[in-house]
Coordinates of C-alpha atoms and ligand atoms in Angstrom, one line a residue:
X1 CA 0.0 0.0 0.0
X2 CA 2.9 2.8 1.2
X3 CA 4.6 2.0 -2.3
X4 CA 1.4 2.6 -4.1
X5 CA 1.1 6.4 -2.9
X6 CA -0.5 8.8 -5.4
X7 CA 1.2 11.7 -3.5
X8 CA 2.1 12.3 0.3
X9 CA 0.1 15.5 1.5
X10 CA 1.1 17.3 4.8
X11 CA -2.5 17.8 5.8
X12 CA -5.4 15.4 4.4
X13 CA -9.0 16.2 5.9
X14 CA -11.6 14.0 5.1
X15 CA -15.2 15.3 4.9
X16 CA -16.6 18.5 3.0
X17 CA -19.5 19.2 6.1
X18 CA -18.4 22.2 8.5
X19 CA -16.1 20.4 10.6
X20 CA -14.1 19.4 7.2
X21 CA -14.3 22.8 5.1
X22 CA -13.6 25.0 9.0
X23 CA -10.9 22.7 9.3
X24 CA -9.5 23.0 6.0
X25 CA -9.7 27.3 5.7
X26 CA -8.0 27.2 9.2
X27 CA -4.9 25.6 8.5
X28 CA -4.7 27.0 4.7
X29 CA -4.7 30.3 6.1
X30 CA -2.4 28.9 9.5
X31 CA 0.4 27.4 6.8
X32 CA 0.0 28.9 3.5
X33 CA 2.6 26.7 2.0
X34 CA 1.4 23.3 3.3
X35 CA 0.0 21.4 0.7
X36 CA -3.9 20.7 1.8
X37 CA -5.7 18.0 0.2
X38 CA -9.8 17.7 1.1
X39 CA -11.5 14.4 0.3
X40 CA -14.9 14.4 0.4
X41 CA -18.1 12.0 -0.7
X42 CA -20.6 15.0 -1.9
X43 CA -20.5 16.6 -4.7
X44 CA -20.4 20.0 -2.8
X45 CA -18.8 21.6 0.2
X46 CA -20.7 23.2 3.1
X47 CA -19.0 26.9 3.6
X48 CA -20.0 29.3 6.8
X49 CA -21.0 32.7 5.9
X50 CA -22.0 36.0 7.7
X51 CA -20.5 34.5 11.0
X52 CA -21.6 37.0 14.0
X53 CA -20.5 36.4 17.2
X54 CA -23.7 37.2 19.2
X55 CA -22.0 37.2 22.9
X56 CA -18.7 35.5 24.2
X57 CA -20.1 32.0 23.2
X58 CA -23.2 32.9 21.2
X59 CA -22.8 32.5 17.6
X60 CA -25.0 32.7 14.4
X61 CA -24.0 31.9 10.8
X62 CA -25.4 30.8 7.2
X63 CA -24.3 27.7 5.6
X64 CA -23.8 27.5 1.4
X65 CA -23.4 24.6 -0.2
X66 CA -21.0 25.4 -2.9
X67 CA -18.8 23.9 -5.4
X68 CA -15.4 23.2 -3.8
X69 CA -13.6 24.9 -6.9
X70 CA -14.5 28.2 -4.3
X71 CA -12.2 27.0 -1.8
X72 CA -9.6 26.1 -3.9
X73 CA -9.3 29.6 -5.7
X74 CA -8.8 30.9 -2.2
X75 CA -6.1 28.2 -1.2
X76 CA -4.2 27.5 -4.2
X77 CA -2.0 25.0 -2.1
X78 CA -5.1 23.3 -1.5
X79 CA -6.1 20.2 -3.6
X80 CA -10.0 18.6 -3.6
X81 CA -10.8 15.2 -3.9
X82 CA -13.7 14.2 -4.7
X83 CA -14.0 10.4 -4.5
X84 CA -14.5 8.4 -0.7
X85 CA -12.5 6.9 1.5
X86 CA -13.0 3.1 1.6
X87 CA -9.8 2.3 4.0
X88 CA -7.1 4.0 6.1
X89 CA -4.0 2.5 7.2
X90 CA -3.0 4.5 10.0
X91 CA 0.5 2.7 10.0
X92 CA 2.0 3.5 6.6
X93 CA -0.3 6.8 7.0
X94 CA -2.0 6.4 3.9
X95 CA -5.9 5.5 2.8
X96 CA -7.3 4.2 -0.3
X97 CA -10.4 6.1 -2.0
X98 CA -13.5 4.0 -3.7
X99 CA -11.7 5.2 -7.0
X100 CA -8.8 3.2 -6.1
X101 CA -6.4 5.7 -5.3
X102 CA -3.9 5.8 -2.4
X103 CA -3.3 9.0 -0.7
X104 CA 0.1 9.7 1.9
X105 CA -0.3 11.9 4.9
X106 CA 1.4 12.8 7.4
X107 CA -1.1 14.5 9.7
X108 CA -5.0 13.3 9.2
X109 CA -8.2 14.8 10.1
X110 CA -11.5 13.0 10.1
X111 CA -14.5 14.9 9.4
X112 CA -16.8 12.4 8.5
X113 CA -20.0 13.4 9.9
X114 CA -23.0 11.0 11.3
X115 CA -25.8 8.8 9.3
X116 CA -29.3 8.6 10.4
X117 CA -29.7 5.8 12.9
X118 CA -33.0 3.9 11.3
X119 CA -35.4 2.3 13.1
X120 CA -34.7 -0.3 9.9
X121 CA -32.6 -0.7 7.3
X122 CA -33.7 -1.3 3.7
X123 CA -37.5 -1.0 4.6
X124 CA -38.3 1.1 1.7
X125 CA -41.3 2.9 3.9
X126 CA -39.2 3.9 6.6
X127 CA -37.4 7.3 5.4
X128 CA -34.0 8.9 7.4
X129 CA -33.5 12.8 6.7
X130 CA -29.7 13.7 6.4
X131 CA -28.7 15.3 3.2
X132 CA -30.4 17.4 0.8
X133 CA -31.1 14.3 -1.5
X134 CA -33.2 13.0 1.3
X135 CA -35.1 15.9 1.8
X136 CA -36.3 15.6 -1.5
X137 CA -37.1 12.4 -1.3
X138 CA -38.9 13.5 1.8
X139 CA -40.8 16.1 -0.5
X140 CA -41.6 13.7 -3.0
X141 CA -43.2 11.1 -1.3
X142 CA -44.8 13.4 0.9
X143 CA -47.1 15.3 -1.9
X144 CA -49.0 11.9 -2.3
X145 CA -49.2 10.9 1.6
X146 CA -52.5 11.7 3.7
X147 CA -50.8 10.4 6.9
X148 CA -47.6 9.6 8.2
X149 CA -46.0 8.7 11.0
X150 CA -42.9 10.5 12.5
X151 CA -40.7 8.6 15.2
X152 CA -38.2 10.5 17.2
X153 CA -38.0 13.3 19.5
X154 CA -35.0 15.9 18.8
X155 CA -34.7 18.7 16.7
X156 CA -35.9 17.2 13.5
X157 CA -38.8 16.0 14.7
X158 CA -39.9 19.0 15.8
X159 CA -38.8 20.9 12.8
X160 CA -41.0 18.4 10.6
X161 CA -44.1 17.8 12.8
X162 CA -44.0 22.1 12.7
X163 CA -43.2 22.2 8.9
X164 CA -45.8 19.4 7.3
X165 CA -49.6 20.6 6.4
X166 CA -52.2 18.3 4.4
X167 CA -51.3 15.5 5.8
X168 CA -52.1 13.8 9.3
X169 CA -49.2 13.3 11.6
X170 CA -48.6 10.6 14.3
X171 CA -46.1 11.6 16.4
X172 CA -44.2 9.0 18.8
X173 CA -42.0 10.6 21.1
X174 CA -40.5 8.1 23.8
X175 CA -40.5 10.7 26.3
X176 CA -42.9 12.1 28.4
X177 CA -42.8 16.0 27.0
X178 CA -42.2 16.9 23.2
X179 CA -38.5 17.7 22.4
X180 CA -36.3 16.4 25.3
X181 CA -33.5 16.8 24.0
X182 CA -33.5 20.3 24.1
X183 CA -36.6 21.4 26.9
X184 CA -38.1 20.3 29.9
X185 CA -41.9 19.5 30.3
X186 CA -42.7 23.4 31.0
X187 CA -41.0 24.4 27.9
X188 CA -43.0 21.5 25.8
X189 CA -46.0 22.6 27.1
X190 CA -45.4 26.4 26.2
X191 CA -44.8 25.0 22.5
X192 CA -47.2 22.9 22.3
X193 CA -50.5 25.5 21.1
X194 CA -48.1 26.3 18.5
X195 CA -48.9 23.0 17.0
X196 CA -52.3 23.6 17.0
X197 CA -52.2 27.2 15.8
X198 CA -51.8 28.1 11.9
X199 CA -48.6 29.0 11.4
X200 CA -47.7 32.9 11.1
X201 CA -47.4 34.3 7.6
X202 CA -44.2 34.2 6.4
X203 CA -43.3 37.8 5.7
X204 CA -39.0 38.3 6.3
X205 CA -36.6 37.3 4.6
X206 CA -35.2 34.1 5.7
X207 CA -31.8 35.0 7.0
X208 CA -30.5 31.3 6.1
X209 CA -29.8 29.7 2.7
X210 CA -33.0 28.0 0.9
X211 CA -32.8 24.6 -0.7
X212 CA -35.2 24.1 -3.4
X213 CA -35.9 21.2 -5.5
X214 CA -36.1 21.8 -9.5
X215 CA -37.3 19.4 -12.0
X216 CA -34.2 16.4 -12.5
X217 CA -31.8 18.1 -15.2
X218 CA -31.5 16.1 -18.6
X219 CA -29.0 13.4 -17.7
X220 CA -31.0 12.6 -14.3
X221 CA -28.9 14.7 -11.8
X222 CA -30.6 17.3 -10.3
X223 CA -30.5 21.0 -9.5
X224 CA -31.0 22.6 -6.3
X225 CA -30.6 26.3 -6.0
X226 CA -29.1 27.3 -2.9
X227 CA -29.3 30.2 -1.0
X228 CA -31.2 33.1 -1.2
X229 CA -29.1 34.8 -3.7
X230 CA -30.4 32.2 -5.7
X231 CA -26.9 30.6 -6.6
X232 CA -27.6 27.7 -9.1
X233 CA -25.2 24.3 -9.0
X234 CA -25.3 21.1 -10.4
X235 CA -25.5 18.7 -8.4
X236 CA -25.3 14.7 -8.7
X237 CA -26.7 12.0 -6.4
X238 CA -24.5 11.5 -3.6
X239 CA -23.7 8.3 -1.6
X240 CA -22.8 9.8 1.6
X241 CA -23.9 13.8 1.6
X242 CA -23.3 16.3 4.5
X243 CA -26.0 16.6 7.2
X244 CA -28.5 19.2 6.4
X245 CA -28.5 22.0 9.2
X246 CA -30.6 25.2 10.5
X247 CA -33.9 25.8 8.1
X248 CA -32.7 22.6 5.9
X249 CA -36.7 22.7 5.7
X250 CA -36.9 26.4 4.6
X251 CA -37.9 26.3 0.6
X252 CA -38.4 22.7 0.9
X253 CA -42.4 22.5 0.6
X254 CA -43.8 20.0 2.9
X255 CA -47.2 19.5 1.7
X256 CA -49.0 16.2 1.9
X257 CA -51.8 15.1 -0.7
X258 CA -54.6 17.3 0.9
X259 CA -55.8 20.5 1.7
X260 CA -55.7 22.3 5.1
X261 CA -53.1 23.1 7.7
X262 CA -51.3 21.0 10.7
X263 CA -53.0 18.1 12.0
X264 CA -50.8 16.4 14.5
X265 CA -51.5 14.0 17.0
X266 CA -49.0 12.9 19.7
X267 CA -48.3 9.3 21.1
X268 CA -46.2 10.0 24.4
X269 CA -44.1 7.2 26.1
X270 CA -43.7 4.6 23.3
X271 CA -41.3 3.3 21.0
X272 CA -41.7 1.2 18.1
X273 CA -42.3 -2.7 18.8
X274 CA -42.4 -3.8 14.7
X275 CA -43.1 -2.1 11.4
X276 CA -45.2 -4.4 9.2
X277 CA -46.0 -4.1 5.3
X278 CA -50.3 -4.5 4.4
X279 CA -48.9 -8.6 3.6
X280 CA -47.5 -9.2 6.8
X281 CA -50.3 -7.6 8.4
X282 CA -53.1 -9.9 6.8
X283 CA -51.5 -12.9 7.5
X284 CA -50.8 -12.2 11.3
X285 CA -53.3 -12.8 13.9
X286 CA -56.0 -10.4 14.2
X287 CA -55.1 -9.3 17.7
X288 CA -51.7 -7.7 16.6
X289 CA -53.7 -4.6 16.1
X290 CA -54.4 -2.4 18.6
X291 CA -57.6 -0.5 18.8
X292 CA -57.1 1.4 15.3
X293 CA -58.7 0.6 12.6
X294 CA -56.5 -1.1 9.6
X295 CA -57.4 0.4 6.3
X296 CA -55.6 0.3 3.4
X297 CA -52.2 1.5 4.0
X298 CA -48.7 0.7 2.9
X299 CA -47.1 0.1 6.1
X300 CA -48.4 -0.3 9.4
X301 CA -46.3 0.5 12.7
X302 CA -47.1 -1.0 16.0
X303 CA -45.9 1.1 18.7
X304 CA -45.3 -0.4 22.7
X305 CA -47.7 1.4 24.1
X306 CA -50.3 -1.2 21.5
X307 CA -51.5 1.2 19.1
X308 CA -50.9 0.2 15.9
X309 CA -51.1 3.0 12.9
X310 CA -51.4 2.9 9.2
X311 CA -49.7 5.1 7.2
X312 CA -48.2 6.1 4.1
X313 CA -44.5 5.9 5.0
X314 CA -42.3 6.2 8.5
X315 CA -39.7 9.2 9.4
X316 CA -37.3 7.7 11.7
X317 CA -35.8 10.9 13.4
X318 CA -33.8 9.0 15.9
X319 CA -30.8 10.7 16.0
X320 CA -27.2 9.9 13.8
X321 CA -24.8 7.6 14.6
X322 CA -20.5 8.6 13.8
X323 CA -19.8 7.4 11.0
X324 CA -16.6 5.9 11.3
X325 CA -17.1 2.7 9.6
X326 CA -14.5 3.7 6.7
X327 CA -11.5 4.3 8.5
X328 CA -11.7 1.2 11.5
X329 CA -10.8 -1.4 9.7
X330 CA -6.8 -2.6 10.8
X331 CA -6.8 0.4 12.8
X332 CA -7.1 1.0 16.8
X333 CA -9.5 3.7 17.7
X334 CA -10.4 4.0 20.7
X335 CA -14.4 4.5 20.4
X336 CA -16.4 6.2 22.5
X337 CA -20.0 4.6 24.1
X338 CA -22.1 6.3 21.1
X339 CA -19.4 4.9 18.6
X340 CA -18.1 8.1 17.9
X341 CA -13.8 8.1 17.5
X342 CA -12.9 9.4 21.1
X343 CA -10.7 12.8 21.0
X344 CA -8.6 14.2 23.4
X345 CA -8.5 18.1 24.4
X346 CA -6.2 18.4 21.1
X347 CA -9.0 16.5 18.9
X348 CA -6.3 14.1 18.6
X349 CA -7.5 10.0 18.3
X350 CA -5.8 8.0 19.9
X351 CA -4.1 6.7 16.3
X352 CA -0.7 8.7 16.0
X353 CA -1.6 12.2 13.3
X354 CA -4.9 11.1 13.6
X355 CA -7.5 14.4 14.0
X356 CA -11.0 14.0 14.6
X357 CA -13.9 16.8 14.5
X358 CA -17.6 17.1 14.0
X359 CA -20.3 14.6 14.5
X360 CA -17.8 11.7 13.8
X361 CA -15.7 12.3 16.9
X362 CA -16.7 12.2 20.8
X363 CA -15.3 15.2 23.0
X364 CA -13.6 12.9 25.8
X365 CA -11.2 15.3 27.5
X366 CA -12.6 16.2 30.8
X367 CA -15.3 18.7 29.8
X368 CA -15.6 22.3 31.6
X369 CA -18.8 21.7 34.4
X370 CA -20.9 23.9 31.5
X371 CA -20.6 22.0 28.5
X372 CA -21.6 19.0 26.7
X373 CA -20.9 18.0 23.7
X374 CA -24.2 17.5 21.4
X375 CA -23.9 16.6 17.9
X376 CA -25.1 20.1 16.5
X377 CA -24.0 22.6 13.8
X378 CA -21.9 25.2 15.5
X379 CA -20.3 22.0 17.3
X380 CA -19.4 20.9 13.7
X381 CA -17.8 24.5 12.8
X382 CA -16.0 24.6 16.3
X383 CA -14.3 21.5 16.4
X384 CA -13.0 22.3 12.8
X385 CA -11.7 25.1 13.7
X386 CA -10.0 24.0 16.8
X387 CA -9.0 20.6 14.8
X388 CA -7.1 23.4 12.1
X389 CA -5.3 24.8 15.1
X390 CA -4.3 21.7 16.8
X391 CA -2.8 20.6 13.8
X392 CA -1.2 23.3 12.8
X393 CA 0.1 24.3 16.1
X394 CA 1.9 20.5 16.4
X395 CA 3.9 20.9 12.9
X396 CA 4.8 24.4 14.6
X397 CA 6.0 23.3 17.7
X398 CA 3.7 25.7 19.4
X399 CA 1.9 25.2 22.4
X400 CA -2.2 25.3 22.4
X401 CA -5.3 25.3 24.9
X402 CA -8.5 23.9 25.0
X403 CA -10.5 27.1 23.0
X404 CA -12.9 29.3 25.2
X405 CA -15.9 27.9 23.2
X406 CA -15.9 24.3 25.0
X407 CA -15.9 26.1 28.0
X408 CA -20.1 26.5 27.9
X409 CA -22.4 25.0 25.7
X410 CA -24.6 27.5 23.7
X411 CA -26.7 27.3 21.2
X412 CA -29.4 29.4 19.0
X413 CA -32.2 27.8 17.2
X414 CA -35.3 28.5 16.1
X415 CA -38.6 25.7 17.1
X416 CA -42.2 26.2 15.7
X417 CA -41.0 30.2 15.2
X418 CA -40.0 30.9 18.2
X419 CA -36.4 32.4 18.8
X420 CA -34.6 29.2 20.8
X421 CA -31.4 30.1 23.2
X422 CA -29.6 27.1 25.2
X423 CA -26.6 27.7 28.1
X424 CA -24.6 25.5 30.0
X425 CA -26.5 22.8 31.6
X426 CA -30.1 23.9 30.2
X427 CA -31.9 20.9 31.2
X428 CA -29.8 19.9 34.5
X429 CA -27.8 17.9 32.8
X430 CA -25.5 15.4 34.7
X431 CA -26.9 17.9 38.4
X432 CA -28.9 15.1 39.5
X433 CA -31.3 16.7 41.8
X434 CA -28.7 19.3 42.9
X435 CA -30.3 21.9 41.7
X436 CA -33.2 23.9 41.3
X437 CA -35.2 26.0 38.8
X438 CA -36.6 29.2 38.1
X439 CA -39.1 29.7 35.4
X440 CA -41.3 32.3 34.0
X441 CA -43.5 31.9 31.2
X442 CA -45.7 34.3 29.1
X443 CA -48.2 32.4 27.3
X444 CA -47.6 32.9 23.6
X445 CA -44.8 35.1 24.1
X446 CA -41.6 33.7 26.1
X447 CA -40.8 31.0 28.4
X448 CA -37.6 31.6 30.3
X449 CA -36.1 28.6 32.7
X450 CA -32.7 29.5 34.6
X451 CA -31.1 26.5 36.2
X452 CA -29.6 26.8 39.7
X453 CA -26.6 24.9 41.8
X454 CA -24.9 25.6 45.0
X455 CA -27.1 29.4 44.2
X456 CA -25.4 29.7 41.2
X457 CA -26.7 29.7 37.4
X458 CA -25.6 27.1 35.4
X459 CA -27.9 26.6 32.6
X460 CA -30.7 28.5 30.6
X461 CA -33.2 28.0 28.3
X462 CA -34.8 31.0 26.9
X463 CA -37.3 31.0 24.2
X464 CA -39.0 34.1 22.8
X465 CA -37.5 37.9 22.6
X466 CA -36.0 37.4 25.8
X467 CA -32.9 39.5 24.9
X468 CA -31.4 37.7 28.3
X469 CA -29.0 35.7 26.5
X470 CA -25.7 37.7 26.8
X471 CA -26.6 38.7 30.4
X472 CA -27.4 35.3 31.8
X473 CA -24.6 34.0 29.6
X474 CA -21.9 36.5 31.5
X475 CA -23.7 35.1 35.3
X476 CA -23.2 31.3 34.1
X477 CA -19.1 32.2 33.4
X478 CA -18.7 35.0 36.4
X479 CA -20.4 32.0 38.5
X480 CA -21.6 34.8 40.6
X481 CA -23.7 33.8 44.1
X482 CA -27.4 34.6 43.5
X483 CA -28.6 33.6 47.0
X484 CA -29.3 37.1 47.6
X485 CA -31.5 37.8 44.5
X486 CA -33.9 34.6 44.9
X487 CA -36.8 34.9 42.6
X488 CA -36.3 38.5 41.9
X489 CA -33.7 37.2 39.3
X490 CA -36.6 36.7 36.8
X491 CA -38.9 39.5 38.1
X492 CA -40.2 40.9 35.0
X493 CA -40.2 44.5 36.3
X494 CA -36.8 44.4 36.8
X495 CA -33.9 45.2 34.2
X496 CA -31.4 42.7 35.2
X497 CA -29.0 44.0 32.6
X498 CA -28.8 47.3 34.8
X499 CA -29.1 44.5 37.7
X500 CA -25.7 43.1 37.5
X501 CA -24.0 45.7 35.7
Ligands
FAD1 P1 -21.4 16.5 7.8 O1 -22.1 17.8 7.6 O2 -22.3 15.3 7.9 O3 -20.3 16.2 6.7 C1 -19.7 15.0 6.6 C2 -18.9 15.0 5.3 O4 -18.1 13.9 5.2 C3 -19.8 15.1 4.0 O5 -19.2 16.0 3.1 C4 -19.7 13.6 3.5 O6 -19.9 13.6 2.1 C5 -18.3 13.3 3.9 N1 -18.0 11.9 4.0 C6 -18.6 10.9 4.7 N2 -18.0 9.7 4.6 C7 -17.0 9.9 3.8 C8 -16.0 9.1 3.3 N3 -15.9 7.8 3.6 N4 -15.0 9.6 2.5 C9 -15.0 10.9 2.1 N5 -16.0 11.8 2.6 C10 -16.9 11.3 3.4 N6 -27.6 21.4 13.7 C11 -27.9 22.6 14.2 O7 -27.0 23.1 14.9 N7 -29.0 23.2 14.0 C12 -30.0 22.6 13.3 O8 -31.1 23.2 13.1 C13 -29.8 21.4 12.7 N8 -30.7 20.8 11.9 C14 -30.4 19.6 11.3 C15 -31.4 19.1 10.4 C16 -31.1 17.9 9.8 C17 -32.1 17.3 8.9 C18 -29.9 17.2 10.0 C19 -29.6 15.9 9.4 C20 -28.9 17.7 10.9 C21 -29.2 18.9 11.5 N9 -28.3 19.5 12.4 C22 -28.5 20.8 12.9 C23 -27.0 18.9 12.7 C24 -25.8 19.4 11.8 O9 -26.2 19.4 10.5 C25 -24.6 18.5 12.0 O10 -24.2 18.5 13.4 C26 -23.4 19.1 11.2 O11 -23.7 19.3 9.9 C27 -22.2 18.1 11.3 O12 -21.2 18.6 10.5 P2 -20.0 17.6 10.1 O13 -19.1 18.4 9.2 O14 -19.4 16.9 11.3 O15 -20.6 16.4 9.2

């Protein structure tokens, strides 16, 4: 294999999501003259645009999908692959693309993002949302549907069950509360009319990039235009695409077969026992339904809590799973428990020159008491960066520390319309019950949680116009005593930027 060597780069990164292209700009701009080479699956690269840094932690940015001759104008030392990796061999540092080529390095980052984990594999009514080919798909199969049934309870879930009109939804959360992943009970129930409400005109401009699907191009690729400057690529079916990220559903129309608005009906508590096709279900016994009636539907789902559904197809919004299945094989990565390749507080693996960032890797360093790791956008970008500056600070002989954004978790989203803000330990994370919360909540309008240890804030979740992000984010990392304030901390009469300032 070490014979057959194409070339020997200084810096190979694998992966053309966030983590890969953040990585990528950061050590082309580090070490000009180091020759960069990006190998990536997709046809396109994911760039960040209009960053804005929204506090010390806070950040907001657009994503483009682009063609990757962008970033090689900018670095011309950099070269782009595009072809996959089908093998490393960390020993001889080298790996083998699906083309058949062999690549040297001499440092490596992985950048290879997650894949939806299904409920099934190869049930052709069971649908995973990652990339923008299966959003279309998504689309397609979703203007002749009159019900479906979405299964999962984090971000996409809640993004689709908001997004889809004229066709009934089933909803099977496993939880007790709508979107655990991010909220507590209280905040599910504040979100909840939402779900039965129209949703608000859409008057502004959507600050993100639009995807939307075109009729196939002769030659069966297809077109998507990105963006809202209405920038118009090529683009080819992919095997392994990057994850979709904020408003992936913006542009994207999610319209079932019939008229009228949301109809959504939630199944709390239950996971899936078996997903059966209209065969199958005639030639079990009768008393595998539940209480619903059968119909005439492609696919039926029986959940544990003995309801069984028809339906026209299944979402499984159950999360990703690292995908590191590629580069394992005759290696020794040290995985983490959710199978992601463990990093230490350099996003090194524990293979020698081997980098890890994004949703591939798992943050194992000893984290700072206000951050997680949670497999999420600006996470992606992040990591990259840091990844770039690890690397490049290793060939330079320069000593580096653990970046100020790992040391609290923060995040901006947007659920069912509402402005979304997540600090530190939002949810108690990991505080047992040491700790204790505040809440105030205006029906409709804003629904503000602070979390509490030892009298101290450690967590927030804020949704509405708060405008208490960069205020509660500074009493988080001052980890000021707020014994003395009590419940006046959320009085809504009070200013509590002039508070504490
Ligand atoms: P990816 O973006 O997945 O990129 C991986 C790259 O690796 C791709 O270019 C792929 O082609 C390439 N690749 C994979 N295997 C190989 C191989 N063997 N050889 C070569 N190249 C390979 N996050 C948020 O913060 N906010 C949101 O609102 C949000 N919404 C989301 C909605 C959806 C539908 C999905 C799926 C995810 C969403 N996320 C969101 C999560 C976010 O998109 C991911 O955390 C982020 O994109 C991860 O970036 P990444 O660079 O690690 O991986």
């Amino acid at each position: 294999m070490a014979n057959r060597k194409e070339k020997t780069f200084r810096f190979i990164i694998v992966g053309g999501g966030i983590a890969g292209v953040t990585c990528v700009e950061q050590l082309s701009s580090q070490i000009p003259s180091a020759d960069v080479a990006l190998i990536t699956a997709s046809p396109h690269i994911k760039t960040v645009t209009n960053y804005r840094q929204v506090s010390k932690t806070l950040e907001e940015f657009d994503v483009e999908e682009q063609p990757s001759s962008v970033l090689e104008e900018k670095f011309p030392n950099l070269t782009v692959i595009h072809s996959a990796v089908k093998s490393l061999h960390t020993r001889s540092h080298s790996l083998e693309t699906t083309d058949g080529r062999v690549f040297g390095y001499e440092k490596l980052c992985i950048c290879g993002g997650g894949r939806p984990k299904l409920l099934t594999q190869e049930n052709p009514y069971v649908l995973g949302i990652r990339d923008t080919d299966s959003a279309q798909e998504l689309q397609k199969r979703l203007s002749k549907a009159k019900r479906i049934v979405v299964v999962g309870n984090g971000g996409i879930a809640l993004e689709l069950v908001y997004e889809v009109e004229g066709c009934e939804v089933i909803w099977a959360v496993k939880d007790k509360a709508i979107g655990n992943t991010f909220f507590d009970a209280g905040a599910a129930q504040f979100l909840i009319p939402s779900l039965e409400a129209d949703k608000p005109e859409k008057d502004a401009p959507c600050k993100r990039p639009r995807y939307t699907t075109e009729e196939p191009a002769p030659g069966g690729s297809h077109t998507f235009t990105a963006d809202r400057n209405a920038r118009r690529q090529g683009s080819s079916s992919t095997e392994a695409g990057s994850a979709l990220g904020p408003d992936w559903h913006e542009g994207i129309v999610l319209q079932g077969s019939e008229q009228g608005t949301r109809r959504v009906s939630l199944e709390y508590q239950c996971e899936v026992e078996k997903i059966f096709t209209s065969e199958e279900l005639l030639n079990s016994p009768p008393q595998t339904l539940g209480h619903e009636n059968v119909g005439s539907w492609p696919v039926y789902i029986k959940l544990t809590n003995g309801k069984t559904f028809g339906c026209d197809f299944v979402v499984s919004a159950t999360g990703v799973v690292p995908n590191t299945e590629p580069f394992l094989h005759g290696n020794n990565f040290a995985l983490a428990e959710d199978g992601g390749l463990q990093v230490d507080d350099h996003m090194m693996t524990s293979e020698p020159d081997v980098y890890a960032a994004g949703d591939v890797c798992t943050a194992c360093w000893e984290h700072s008491p206000m951050w997680q790791q949670m497999r999420l956008w600006t996470q992606a970008r992040q990591m990259g960066w840091y990844a770039g500056r690890c690397m490049a600070a290793q060939v330079l002989s320069e000593p580096i520390e653990l970046d100020f954004c790992f040391e609290l978790f923060s995040h901006i989203t947007k659920f069912f319309n509402y402005k979304v803000v997540l600090l530190g330990k939002f949810n108690g994370q990991g505080l047992g019950s040491d700790h204790e919360l505040l809440v105030r909540c205006t029906k409709g309008l804003e629904y503000v949680k602070v979390v509490l240890s030892g009298g101290r804030m450690v967590g927030a979740v804020l949704i509405g116009e708060t405008d208490l992000e960069e205020t509660f984010e500074n009493l988080i990392l001052n980890e000021m005593d707020l014994t003395p304030y009590g419940e006046e901390l959320l009085n809504p009469n009070i200013d509590i930027e002039d508070y504490f300032d």
